[in-house]
């Protein structure tokens, strides 16, 4: 496979792990964050992300190299920011637009399981690289449950009330995405 | 099923049995009659730019290796060892000098030649002719405008014959820049519980669904707005123009233009530095396709679709950007499809433009784009609602646009209709499907 200059890569840090207290706080933050997303309350969820928030999901890729990250550094499945999520995702879950937001009416029912939270310091005081595993069970209409799952790489900034998500990069584990809805906040 | 009915009745009452989508026995026959012998897209040249590069892809529904050998030649090989049929390449992409089987260690070159048989003289004697164990090769491989096509059949017509008049339109899309297109990385692979023909028909040229299925996209400004149109227009505003074309055996295209007049051709959404290349490389009729175009999409029989679209405000007002997409629908069963999604950009475009094109694409017509999730809702709904015994016995009528006259006097080849909302292209696809399935000889239908 010809190596190309990476366009997209997961955030990394050379710093060590943060305190157990921070791990507990991030775990609690993720539990309440998942509650908002599971109930499609994207408007409230946007209060948890920074003004410069970006959300990227690279295309999963299996190469012949044993030492691989499991995704393509060139192509993306999703690339969103705060305003695009507000205008194109949250707006579909409103009285004004939901009736013609066909894939969201009725909405896919969701259950997120977030685990293996690992929080490390970064070069910036009060900013953390939080890695976690996420599994989302998805039920479309009366169909059988399907799922998306992967590893999340978040940049979190601490504030008086907890944390703000500055970026989220999610590496999906499956190379073939078999879910009733690919457009998901993981 | 009424034994006197055929599955696709061509004519004024163009009637199609729902069995062609949702009956597993029809699908079994499709695998034999369509998926063994057609030309299929297997990738883009820029996915394997250097000797030793390979990707694994379906050719029809069989697993294949698409490799570039040391001389630069591209090969398409059945991804199965000729000794016991074990899969050779287990990765989706890589770089290698040869392919080695994990079972008994037989080794094959990038061109499929059997290079080494382990313990050959001990087990097979001194006179083993290794060449009889070369990998099974595709019947033919051809590359057109960077797109790699292959077929298992040695008797298939040349690719350009299979594409027919679509070659003219492909040139307008894929050959308008001096250095062509390149892929923006690896394709997405997704599963959709629908028949492979549902989305292929849609992309063949169904402009009829757009304003209903994609109502939120319109409301949220993912289509060009009236303000955009006003800004682009430079003269007396013409009427809206949308055309659908049957162009070749089962192939089709829909081309929709913005209702704007311009003094000179305008290739909205592409970097202006590249515009002279388009004018230089295309004929007047092809320039007419590209100038002021809103969206182009179509299908190559049986399962490849292409789309060229744009978003006028990718990163806010004034950040217009265009993208080209290829999608391939590979049947897993009669009611399950694996979809492959490639994004292409002009090789010569600046890097920041390519990133913006990627952003425009993934938010709209990418696998997780807003257009696609709403489209999927329709395709999956077809499977869910039409697979029961009563549904299977029913028919669809593909009669939309039968009254539209053929457009004359155009440079554009094929059967062109001046109609954006039509089922003209769907009829072209189904007519070829019927011919290929040789329905009259099928044991599925009694005459």
Coordinates of C-alpha atoms in Angstrom, one line a residue:
Chain A
X1 CA 0.0 0.0 0.0
X2 CA 1.4 3.3 -1.1
X3 CA 2.0 5.6 1.9
X4 CA 0.5 9.0 1.6
X5 CA 0.8 12.1 3.8
X6 CA -1.9 11.7 6.4
X7 CA -4.9 14.0 6.2
X8 CA -6.6 12.8 9.4
X9 CA -5.1 11.1 12.5
X10 CA -6.3 10.5 16.0
X11 CA -5.0 12.9 18.6
X12 CA -2.0 11.7 20.6
X13 CA -0.2 12.8 23.7
X14 CA 3.2 12.0 25.3
X15 CA 1.9 12.8 28.8
X16 CA 1.0 10.4 31.4
X17 CA -2.5 9.4 32.8
X18 CA -4.4 11.8 34.8
X19 CA -5.7 11.2 38.4
X20 CA -8.2 8.7 39.4
X21 CA -10.5 11.6 40.4
X22 CA -10.3 12.9 36.8
X23 CA -11.1 9.4 35.5
X24 CA -14.2 9.2 37.7
X25 CA -15.3 12.7 36.7
X26 CA -14.9 12.0 33.0
X27 CA -16.8 8.7 33.4
X28 CA -19.7 10.5 35.0
X29 CA -19.6 13.2 32.3
X30 CA -19.8 10.5 29.6
X31 CA -22.8 8.9 31.3
X32 CA -24.8 12.1 31.3
X33 CA -23.6 12.9 27.8
X34 CA -24.8 9.5 26.5
X35 CA -28.2 10.1 28.1
X36 CA -28.7 13.2 26.0
X37 CA -27.6 11.5 22.8
X38 CA -29.6 8.3 23.5
X39 CA -32.7 10.5 23.7
X40 CA -31.8 12.5 20.6
X41 CA -31.5 15.7 22.6
X42 CA -28.8 17.1 20.3
X43 CA -29.7 20.7 21.2
X44 CA -28.8 20.1 24.9
X45 CA -25.8 18.0 23.9
X46 CA -24.4 21.0 22.0
X47 CA -24.1 22.8 25.4
X48 CA -21.4 20.2 26.2
X49 CA -19.2 21.0 23.1
X50 CA -16.9 23.9 22.5
X51 CA -17.4 26.6 19.9
X52 CA -14.6 25.2 17.8
X53 CA -15.8 21.6 18.2
X54 CA -15.1 19.2 15.3
X55 CA -16.4 15.6 14.9
X56 CA -14.6 13.3 12.6
X57 CA -15.0 9.6 11.8
X58 CA -12.4 8.2 9.4
X59 CA -13.2 5.3 7.1
X60 CA -12.2 2.1 8.7
X61 CA -9.6 0.2 6.7
X62 CA -7.8 -3.1 7.1
X63 CA -4.3 -3.1 5.7
X64 CA -1.8 -5.9 5.5
X65 CA 0.5 -4.2 8.1
X66 CA 0.2 -5.7 11.6
X67 CA 1.1 -2.3 13.1
X68 CA -2.0 -0.3 12.0
X69 CA -4.5 2.0 13.4
X70 CA -7.5 0.4 11.6
X71 CA -8.5 3.5 9.6
X72 CA -7.6 5.3 6.4
X73 CA -5.8 8.6 7.0
X74 CA -7.3 10.0 3.8
X75 CA -11.0 9.4 3.8
X76 CA -13.8 10.3 6.2
X77 CA -17.2 9.0 6.9
X78 CA -18.2 12.0 8.9
X79 CA -16.8 15.6 9.2
X80 CA -19.0 17.9 11.2
X81 CA -18.7 21.0 13.4
X82 CA -20.8 22.7 15.9
X83 CA -22.9 24.7 13.4
X84 CA -23.4 21.9 11.0
X85 CA -24.7 19.7 13.8
X86 CA -26.9 22.4 15.0
X87 CA -28.3 23.2 11.5
X88 CA -28.4 19.8 9.9
X89 CA -28.8 17.3 12.8
X90 CA -30.5 19.0 15.7
X91 CA -33.0 20.8 13.4
X92 CA -34.4 17.5 12.2
X93 CA -35.5 16.7 15.7
X94 CA -37.9 19.7 15.9
X95 CA -41.7 20.0 15.4
X96 CA -41.0 22.1 12.4
X97 CA -38.9 19.6 10.4
X98 CA -39.3 16.1 11.9
X99 CA -42.3 15.0 9.9
X100 CA -40.2 15.2 6.7
X101 CA -36.9 14.0 8.2
X102 CA -37.7 10.5 7.0
X103 CA -34.8 8.7 8.6
X104 CA -35.6 10.3 12.0
X105 CA -39.3 9.9 12.0
X106 CA -39.8 7.7 13.9
X107 CA -36.2 8.0 15.3
X108 CA -33.9 5.1 15.7
X109 CA -33.9 4.0 19.3
X110 CA -30.4 4.0 20.8
X111 CA -28.6 2.7 23.8
X112 CA -24.9 3.7 24.3
X113 CA -22.5 1.7 26.4
X114 CA -19.4 3.8 27.2
X115 CA -16.5 2.0 28.9
X116 CA -12.7 1.7 29.3
X117 CA -12.3 5.4 29.9
X118 CA -8.6 6.4 29.9
X119 CA -7.7 10.0 30.5
X120 CA -4.2 11.5 29.8
X121 CA -2.8 15.0 30.2
X122 CA -1.8 17.0 27.2
X123 CA 0.5 19.9 26.5
X124 CA -2.2 22.3 27.6
X125 CA -3.2 22.8 31.3
X126 CA -6.8 21.8 31.9
X127 CA -7.0 19.9 28.6
X128 CA -7.2 16.1 28.5
X129 CA -7.0 13.4 25.8
X130 CA -9.8 11.0 26.8
X131 CA -10.0 7.6 25.1
X132 CA -13.1 5.5 25.6
X133 CA -14.8 2.5 24.0
X134 CA -18.3 3.1 22.7
X135 CA -21.0 0.6 21.6
X136 CA -24.3 1.9 20.4
X137 CA -27.2 -0.5 20.1
X138 CA -29.6 0.7 17.4
X139 CA -33.1 -0.3 16.7
X140 CA -34.9 1.0 13.7
X141 CA -38.6 0.9 13.8
X142 CA -39.5 -2.7 14.8
X143 CA -36.4 -4.3 13.4
X144 CA -33.7 -6.3 15.2
X145 CA -31.0 -4.5 17.1
X146 CA -27.8 -3.6 15.2
X147 CA -24.8 -1.8 16.4
X148 CA -21.9 0.5 15.8
X149 CA -18.8 0.4 18.0
X150 CA -15.4 1.8 18.2
X151 CA -12.8 3.7 20.1
X152 CA -13.3 7.4 20.8
X153 CA -10.5 10.0 21.1
X154 CA -11.8 13.1 22.7
X155 CA -10.1 16.3 23.6
X156 CA -11.8 17.5 26.8
X157 CA -11.3 20.9 28.4
X158 CA -12.2 21.2 32.1
X159 CA -14.4 24.0 33.3
X160 CA -16.3 25.0 36.4
X161 CA -19.1 22.6 35.6
X162 CA -17.2 19.6 34.4
X163 CA -15.9 19.3 30.8
X164 CA -16.3 20.7 27.3
X165 CA -15.7 18.4 24.3
X166 CA -13.3 20.2 22.0
X167 CA -13.1 17.4 19.4
X168 CA -14.1 13.8 18.9
X169 CA -12.4 11.4 16.6
X170 CA -13.9 7.9 16.4
X171 CA -12.2 4.8 15.0
X172 CA -14.9 2.3 14.1
X173 CA -14.0 -1.4 14.6
X174 CA -15.9 -2.9 11.7
X175 CA -14.7 -2.4 8.2
X176 CA -18.2 -3.0 6.9
X177 CA -20.6 -0.7 8.6
X178 CA -23.9 -2.6 9.2
X179 CA -26.2 -0.2 11.0
X180 CA -29.6 1.1 10.3
X181 CA -28.3 4.6 10.3
X182 CA -24.7 5.6 9.6
X183 CA -25.1 9.3 10.5
X184 CA -24.5 9.0 14.2
X185 CA -22.9 10.9 17.0
X186 CA -20.8 8.1 18.5
Chain B
X1 CA -48.1 -15.8 -9.4
X2 CA -50.1 -15.6 -12.6
X3 CA -48.4 -18.0 -14.8
X4 CA -49.3 -16.0 -17.9
X5 CA -47.5 -12.9 -16.8
X6 CA -43.9 -12.1 -17.4
X7 CA -41.8 -10.3 -14.9
X8 CA -41.0 -7.2 -17.0
X9 CA -43.6 -6.3 -19.6
X10 CA -42.2 -3.7 -21.9
X11 CA -44.6 -1.4 -23.6
X12 CA -47.2 1.3 -22.8
X13 CA -48.1 -0.4 -19.6
X14 CA -44.5 -1.1 -18.5
X15 CA -45.3 -3.5 -15.7
X16 CA -42.7 -5.1 -13.4
X17 CA -43.3 -7.9 -11.0
X18 CA -42.2 -7.2 -7.5
X19 CA -40.6 -10.6 -7.6
X20 CA -37.6 -9.2 -9.5
X21 CA -36.6 -7.4 -6.3
X22 CA -37.7 -9.6 -3.5
X23 CA -37.9 -13.3 -4.7
X24 CA -34.8 -15.2 -3.7
X25 CA -35.2 -17.6 -6.7
X26 CA -35.0 -14.6 -9.1
X27 CA -31.9 -13.5 -7.3
X28 CA -30.3 -16.9 -7.8
X29 CA -30.8 -16.5 -11.5
X30 CA -29.4 -13.0 -11.4
X31 CA -26.1 -14.3 -9.9
X32 CA -25.7 -16.7 -12.8
X33 CA -26.9 -14.5 -15.7
X34 CA -25.8 -11.0 -14.6
X35 CA -23.2 -11.2 -11.9
X36 CA -20.9 -13.7 -13.6
X37 CA -20.6 -12.1 -17.0
X38 CA -21.0 -8.3 -16.9
X39 CA -18.3 -5.6 -16.8
X40 CA -17.8 -4.5 -13.2
X41 CA -16.0 -1.5 -11.7
X42 CA -13.3 -2.7 -9.3
X43 CA -11.5 0.5 -8.4
X44 CA -9.6 3.6 -9.5
X45 CA -6.1 3.6 -10.9
X46 CA -5.0 6.0 -8.1
X47 CA -5.9 3.4 -5.4
X48 CA -3.0 1.3 -6.6
X49 CA -0.5 3.8 -8.0
X50 CA 2.7 1.9 -7.6
X51 CA 4.0 -1.6 -8.5
X52 CA 3.2 -4.0 -5.7
X53 CA 0.0 -2.2 -4.6
X54 CA -3.2 -4.2 -4.3
X55 CA -6.8 -3.8 -3.1
X56 CA -9.3 -6.6 -2.6
X57 CA -12.7 -6.0 -4.3
X58 CA -15.7 -8.0 -5.4
X59 CA -15.7 -8.7 -9.1
X60 CA -19.4 -9.4 -9.5
X61 CA -20.0 -11.2 -6.3
X62 CA -16.7 -13.2 -6.3
X63 CA -13.8 -11.9 -4.2
X64 CA -11.0 -10.5 -6.3
X65 CA -7.5 -9.1 -5.9
X66 CA -6.8 -6.0 -8.0
X67 CA -3.0 -5.7 -8.2
X68 CA -0.4 -3.7 -10.1
X69 CA 2.6 -5.8 -11.1
X70 CA 6.3 -4.7 -11.3
X71 CA 5.8 -3.6 -14.9
X72 CA 2.9 -1.4 -13.9
X73 CA 0.2 -3.6 -15.4
X74 CA -3.1 -4.0 -13.5
X75 CA -4.5 -7.5 -12.9
X76 CA -7.8 -8.7 -11.5
X77 CA -7.6 -12.2 -10.0
X78 CA -9.9 -14.5 -8.1
X79 CA -8.7 -14.2 -4.5
X80 CA -8.5 -17.9 -3.9
X81 CA -5.5 -20.3 -4.0
X82 CA -5.8 -22.7 -6.9
X83 CA -4.8 -25.6 -4.7
X84 CA -7.7 -25.8 -2.2
X85 CA -9.4 -22.4 -2.7
X86 CA -8.3 -20.7 0.5
X87 CA -8.5 -16.9 0.5
X88 CA -5.0 -15.4 -0.3
X89 CA -5.3 -11.7 0.5
X90 CA -7.0 -11.2 3.9
X91 CA -6.5 -7.4 4.0
X92 CA -8.4 -4.7 2.1
X93 CA -5.3 -3.1 0.8
X94 CA -1.5 -3.5 0.9
X95 CA 1.8 -3.8 -0.8
X96 CA 3.5 -7.0 -1.6
X97 CA 5.8 -8.9 -3.9
X98 CA 3.6 -12.0 -4.0
X99 CA 0.6 -13.7 -2.4
X100 CA 1.2 -16.7 -0.2
X101 CA -1.5 -19.1 0.9
X102 CA -1.7 -19.8 4.6
X103 CA -2.7 -23.4 4.1
X104 CA 0.1 -25.2 2.1
X105 CA 2.2 -22.2 1.3
X106 CA 1.7 -21.9 -2.5
X107 CA 2.9 -18.6 -3.7
X108 CA 1.6 -16.4 -6.6
X109 CA 2.9 -13.4 -8.3
X110 CA 1.1 -10.0 -8.6
X111 CA 0.1 -11.2 -12.1
X112 CA -1.5 -14.4 -10.7
X113 CA 1.3 -16.7 -11.9
X114 CA 1.9 -19.7 -9.7
X115 CA 5.5 -19.0 -8.6
X116 CA 6.2 -21.6 -5.9
X117 CA 4.7 -24.9 -4.7
X118 CA 6.0 -26.1 -1.4
X119 CA 7.6 -29.6 -1.2
X120 CA 6.7 -29.8 -4.9
X121 CA 8.9 -32.8 -5.9
X122 CA 8.2 -34.7 -2.7
X123 CA 4.4 -34.6 -3.1
X124 CA 3.8 -34.0 -6.8
X125 CA 6.8 -35.6 -8.3
X126 CA 9.5 -34.0 -10.4
X127 CA 7.4 -32.8 -13.4
X128 CA 4.7 -30.5 -11.9
X129 CA 3.7 -27.9 -14.4
X130 CA 3.1 -24.9 -12.1
X131 CA 1.5 -22.8 -14.9
X132 CA -1.6 -24.9 -14.8
X133 CA -2.1 -23.6 -11.2
X134 CA -2.0 -19.9 -12.0
X135 CA -4.7 -17.9 -10.2
X136 CA -8.0 -17.7 -12.0
X137 CA -7.8 -14.4 -13.9
X138 CA -10.6 -12.1 -15.0
X139 CA -11.5 -12.5 -18.6
X140 CA -10.6 -8.9 -19.4
X141 CA -9.5 -5.8 -17.7
X142 CA -9.9 -2.3 -19.2
X143 CA -9.3 1.2 -17.8
X144 CA -11.3 4.2 -19.0
X145 CA -10.5 7.7 -17.7
X146 CA -8.8 6.1 -14.6
X147 CA -11.7 3.8 -13.8
X148 CA -10.7 0.1 -13.7
X149 CA -13.3 -2.3 -15.0
X150 CA -13.1 -6.1 -15.3
X151 CA -15.2 -9.1 -16.3
X152 CA -14.9 -12.8 -15.6
X153 CA -16.2 -13.4 -19.1
X154 CA -13.7 -13.8 -22.0
X155 CA -16.6 -13.3 -24.4
X156 CA -17.9 -10.0 -23.0
X157 CA -18.0 -7.2 -25.5
X158 CA -15.3 -4.5 -25.2
X159 CA -15.9 -2.1 -22.3
X160 CA -16.8 0.8 -24.6
X161 CA -19.5 -1.4 -26.3
X162 CA -21.0 -2.2 -22.9
X163 CA -20.9 1.5 -21.9
X164 CA -22.3 2.6 -25.3
X165 CA -23.2 6.3 -25.5
X166 CA -22.3 6.7 -21.8
X167 CA -18.7 7.0 -22.9
X168 CA -19.5 10.5 -24.2
X169 CA -21.0 11.5 -20.8
X170 CA -18.2 9.8 -18.9
X171 CA -15.7 12.0 -20.8
X172 CA -17.6 15.1 -19.7
X173 CA -17.3 13.9 -16.0
X174 CA -14.1 12.0 -15.7
X175 CA -11.9 13.4 -18.5
X176 CA -12.4 17.1 -18.3
X177 CA -9.2 17.8 -16.4
X178 CA -5.7 17.4 -17.8
X179 CA -4.7 15.0 -15.0
X180 CA -8.0 13.5 -14.3
X181 CA -9.3 12.5 -10.9
X182 CA -7.9 10.8 -7.8
X183 CA -9.6 9.0 -5.0
X184 CA -9.9 10.8 -1.6
X185 CA -8.7 7.6 0.2
X186 CA -10.3 4.3 0.7
X187 CA -14.0 3.6 0.0
X188 CA -16.6 3.2 2.7
X189 CA -18.4 -0.1 2.8
X190 CA -21.9 -0.3 4.2
X191 CA -24.7 -2.8 4.4
X192 CA -28.3 -1.9 3.5
X193 CA -31.1 -4.4 3.8
X194 CA -32.6 -3.8 0.4
X195 CA -32.3 -5.2 -3.1
X196 CA -29.3 -4.1 -5.1
X197 CA -31.5 -2.8 -7.9
X198 CA -33.4 -0.3 -5.7
X199 CA -30.7 2.3 -5.4
X200 CA -29.3 1.5 -8.8
X201 CA -32.7 2.4 -10.3
X202 CA -32.9 5.5 -8.2
X203 CA -29.5 6.7 -9.3
X204 CA -30.2 5.8 -12.9
X205 CA -32.1 9.1 -13.1
X206 CA -35.0 9.4 -10.6
X207 CA -35.4 13.2 -10.3
X208 CA -38.9 12.6 -9.2
X209 CA -38.2 11.7 -5.6
X210 CA -35.8 14.6 -4.9
X211 CA -38.0 17.3 -3.5
X212 CA -40.0 14.8 -1.3
X213 CA -37.3 12.5 0.1
X214 CA -34.8 15.4 0.5
X215 CA -37.2 18.0 1.8
X216 CA -35.0 18.7 4.8
X217 CA -31.9 19.1 2.6
X218 CA -33.8 21.8 0.7
X219 CA -35.0 23.5 3.8
X220 CA -31.5 23.5 5.3
X221 CA -29.8 24.9 2.2
X222 CA -28.0 21.8 0.9
X223 CA -29.5 22.6 -2.5
X224 CA -28.6 25.8 -4.4
X225 CA -31.0 28.5 -3.0
X226 CA -32.9 31.1 -5.0
X227 CA -30.3 33.6 -3.8
X228 CA -27.5 31.4 -5.2
X229 CA -29.4 31.3 -8.6
X230 CA -29.8 35.0 -8.6
X231 CA -26.1 35.5 -7.9
X232 CA -25.0 33.1 -10.7
X233 CA -27.4 34.5 -13.3
X234 CA -25.8 37.0 -15.7
X235 CA -28.6 37.6 -18.3
X236 CA -32.1 36.8 -19.1
X237 CA -33.0 33.9 -16.9
X238 CA -33.8 30.7 -18.8
X239 CA -36.3 28.1 -17.7
X240 CA -35.3 25.2 -15.6
X241 CA -33.6 22.3 -17.6
X242 CA -33.4 18.7 -16.6
X243 CA -32.8 15.8 -19.0
X244 CA -32.8 12.1 -18.7
X245 CA -30.9 9.9 -21.1
X246 CA -30.9 6.2 -21.9
X247 CA -27.4 5.7 -23.2
X248 CA -26.3 2.2 -24.0
X249 CA -27.5 -1.2 -22.8
X250 CA -29.1 -0.5 -19.4
X251 CA -26.9 2.6 -18.8
X252 CA -28.4 6.0 -18.2
X253 CA -27.8 9.6 -16.9
X254 CA -29.8 12.5 -15.6
X255 CA -28.4 16.0 -16.0
X256 CA -30.0 19.0 -14.2
X257 CA -28.9 22.5 -14.9
X258 CA -29.5 25.6 -12.8
X259 CA -31.9 28.1 -14.4
X260 CA -29.2 30.7 -15.0
X261 CA -27.7 32.4 -18.0
X262 CA -23.9 33.1 -18.2
X263 CA -21.9 35.1 -20.7
X264 CA -19.2 32.3 -20.8
X265 CA -19.3 28.7 -19.6
X266 CA -19.2 28.5 -15.8
X267 CA -18.1 25.4 -14.0
X268 CA -19.5 26.3 -10.6
X269 CA -17.9 24.6 -7.7
X270 CA -14.6 23.8 -9.3
X271 CA -11.5 26.0 -8.8
X272 CA -11.5 28.7 -11.5
X273 CA -7.9 27.9 -12.3
X274 CA -9.0 24.6 -13.7
X275 CA -11.9 26.0 -15.8
X276 CA -9.7 26.5 -19.0
X277 CA -8.8 22.7 -18.8
X278 CA -12.5 21.9 -19.0
X279 CA -13.1 24.1 -22.1
X280 CA -10.0 22.7 -23.7
X281 CA -10.7 19.0 -23.1
X282 CA -14.4 18.9 -23.9
X283 CA -16.6 19.3 -27.0
X284 CA -19.3 22.1 -27.1
X285 CA -22.0 19.6 -26.1
X286 CA -19.9 18.3 -23.2
X287 CA -19.1 21.9 -22.1
X288 CA -22.9 22.4 -22.2
X289 CA -23.2 19.5 -19.7
X290 CA -20.7 20.9 -17.3
X291 CA -21.5 24.6 -17.5
X292 CA -24.1 25.8 -14.9
X293 CA -24.7 22.2 -14.0
X294 CA -26.5 21.5 -10.7
X295 CA -26.3 17.7 -10.5
X296 CA -25.4 14.8 -12.7
X297 CA -26.1 11.1 -11.8
X298 CA -26.6 7.9 -13.6
X299 CA -25.9 4.2 -13.6
X300 CA -23.8 1.7 -15.5
X301 CA -25.5 -1.7 -15.9
X302 CA -25.6 -3.6 -13.7
X303 CA -24.5 -2.1 -10.4
X304 CA -22.3 1.0 -10.6
X305 CA -23.6 4.5 -10.2
X306 CA -21.9 7.9 -10.5
X307 CA -22.8 11.3 -9.2
X308 CA -21.4 14.8 -9.6
X309 CA -23.0 17.3 -7.3
X310 CA -22.1 20.4 -5.4
X311 CA -22.9 22.3 -2.2
X312 CA -22.9 26.1 -2.5
X313 CA -22.1 26.8 1.2
X314 CA -19.8 24.1 2.5
X315 CA -18.1 26.3 5.1
X316 CA -20.6 29.2 5.0
X317 CA -21.6 31.5 2.2
X318 CA -19.2 31.6 -0.8
X319 CA -17.5 28.3 -0.1
X320 CA -19.0 26.4 -3.0
X321 CA -17.5 23.0 -3.7
X322 CA -18.2 20.1 -6.1
X323 CA -17.6 16.4 -5.6
X324 CA -17.7 13.2 -7.7
X325 CA -18.9 10.0 -6.2
X326 CA -19.0 6.4 -7.4
X327 CA -21.2 3.8 -5.6
X328 CA -21.3 0.1 -6.3
X329 CA -24.2 -2.1 -5.1
X330 CA -23.0 -5.7 -4.5
X331 CA -25.8 -8.1 -3.7
X332 CA -25.3 -10.2 -0.5
X333 CA -28.8 -11.7 -0.9
X334 CA -32.0 -10.7 -2.6
X335 CA -32.8 -8.4 0.3
X336 CA -29.3 -7.3 1.4
X337 CA -26.7 -5.2 -0.4
X338 CA -23.2 -4.2 0.4
X339 CA -22.6 -0.6 -0.9
X340 CA -19.1 0.7 -1.8
X341 CA -18.6 4.5 -1.8
X342 CA -15.7 6.3 -3.4
X343 CA -15.1 10.1 -3.4
X344 CA -13.1 11.5 -6.3
X345 CA -11.5 15.0 -6.7
X346 CA -9.5 16.6 -9.5
X347 CA -5.9 15.6 -9.1
X348 CA -4.8 19.2 -9.9
X349 CA -7.1 20.9 -7.3
X350 CA -5.4 22.5 -4.3
X351 CA -5.3 20.5 -1.1
X352 CA -7.6 22.9 0.8
X353 CA -10.2 22.6 -2.1
X354 CA -10.0 18.8 -1.8
X355 CA -10.7 18.9 1.9
X356 CA -13.6 21.2 1.3
X357 CA -14.9 18.9 -1.3
X358 CA -14.6 16.0 1.1
X359 CA -16.6 18.0 3.7
X360 CA -19.3 18.9 1.2
X361 CA -19.5 15.3 0.1
X362 CA -19.6 13.5 3.5
X363 CA -22.3 15.8 4.8
X364 CA -24.6 15.3 1.8
X365 CA -24.1 12.4 -0.6
X366 CA -21.5 10.4 1.5
X367 CA -22.5 7.2 3.2
X368 CA -23.5 9.1 6.3
X369 CA -24.8 12.2 4.5
X370 CA -28.2 13.6 4.9
X371 CA -29.3 12.7 1.4
X372 CA -28.3 9.1 1.9
X373 CA -30.0 8.3 5.2
X374 CA -33.3 9.5 3.8
X375 CA -32.8 7.6 0.6
X376 CA -32.0 4.4 2.5
X377 CA -35.3 4.8 4.4
X378 CA -37.1 4.3 1.1
X379 CA -35.0 1.4 -0.2
X380 CA -35.3 -0.5 3.1
X381 CA -39.0 0.3 3.2
X382 CA -39.4 -1.4 -0.2
X383 CA -37.9 -4.6 1.2
X384 CA -40.0 -4.5 4.3
X385 CA -43.3 -3.8 2.6
X386 CA -43.1 -5.8 -0.6
X387 CA -41.6 -9.2 0.4
X388 CA -44.8 -10.9 1.6
X389 CA -46.7 -13.3 -0.6
X390 CA -49.3 -10.7 -1.5
X391 CA -46.7 -8.1 -2.2
X392 CA -44.7 -10.5 -4.4
X393 CA -47.7 -11.2 -6.6
X394 CA -48.2 -7.5 -7.2
X395 CA -46.7 -5.3 -9.9
X396 CA -45.2 -1.9 -10.3
X397 CA -45.9 0.3 -13.3
X398 CA -43.0 2.3 -14.7
X399 CA -45.0 4.6 -16.9
X400 CA -43.7 8.0 -15.7
X401 CA -42.6 10.1 -18.7
X402 CA -43.8 7.7 -21.4
X403 CA -45.4 10.7 -23.1
X404 CA -42.3 12.8 -23.2
X405 CA -40.9 13.2 -26.7
X406 CA -37.4 12.4 -27.7
X407 CA -35.2 15.5 -27.9
X408 CA -33.8 16.1 -31.3
X409 CA -30.9 18.1 -32.7
X410 CA -28.6 17.8 -29.8
X411 CA -24.9 16.8 -29.7
X412 CA -25.7 14.6 -26.8
X413 CA -26.0 10.9 -27.8
X414 CA -28.5 8.4 -26.7
X415 CA -32.3 8.6 -26.2
X416 CA -32.5 12.1 -24.6
X417 CA -35.8 13.3 -23.0
X418 CA -36.3 16.9 -22.0
X419 CA -37.7 15.9 -18.7
X420 CA -36.2 16.0 -15.2
X421 CA -39.0 14.1 -13.6
X422 CA -39.3 10.8 -15.5
X423 CA -39.0 7.1 -15.3
X424 CA -37.3 7.0 -18.7
X425 CA -34.0 5.8 -17.3
X426 CA -35.5 3.2 -15.0
X427 CA -37.2 1.7 -18.0
X428 CA -33.8 1.5 -19.8
X429 CA -32.3 -0.3 -16.8
X430 CA -35.1 -2.8 -16.6
X431 CA -35.2 -3.4 -20.3
X432 CA -31.6 -4.5 -20.2
X433 CA -32.2 -6.5 -17.0
X434 CA -35.0 -8.4 -18.8
X435 CA -32.8 -9.0 -21.9
X436 CA -30.0 -10.3 -19.7
X437 CA -32.2 -12.5 -17.6
X438 CA -33.8 -14.0 -20.8
X439 CA -37.0 -14.2 -18.9
X440 CA -38.8 -16.1 -21.6
X441 CA -36.4 -19.0 -21.2
X442 CA -36.5 -18.9 -17.5
X443 CA -37.9 -21.8 -15.5
X444 CA -39.4 -19.1 -13.2
X445 CA -42.0 -18.0 -15.7
X446 CA -44.3 -20.3 -17.6
X447 CA -45.3 -19.0 -21.0

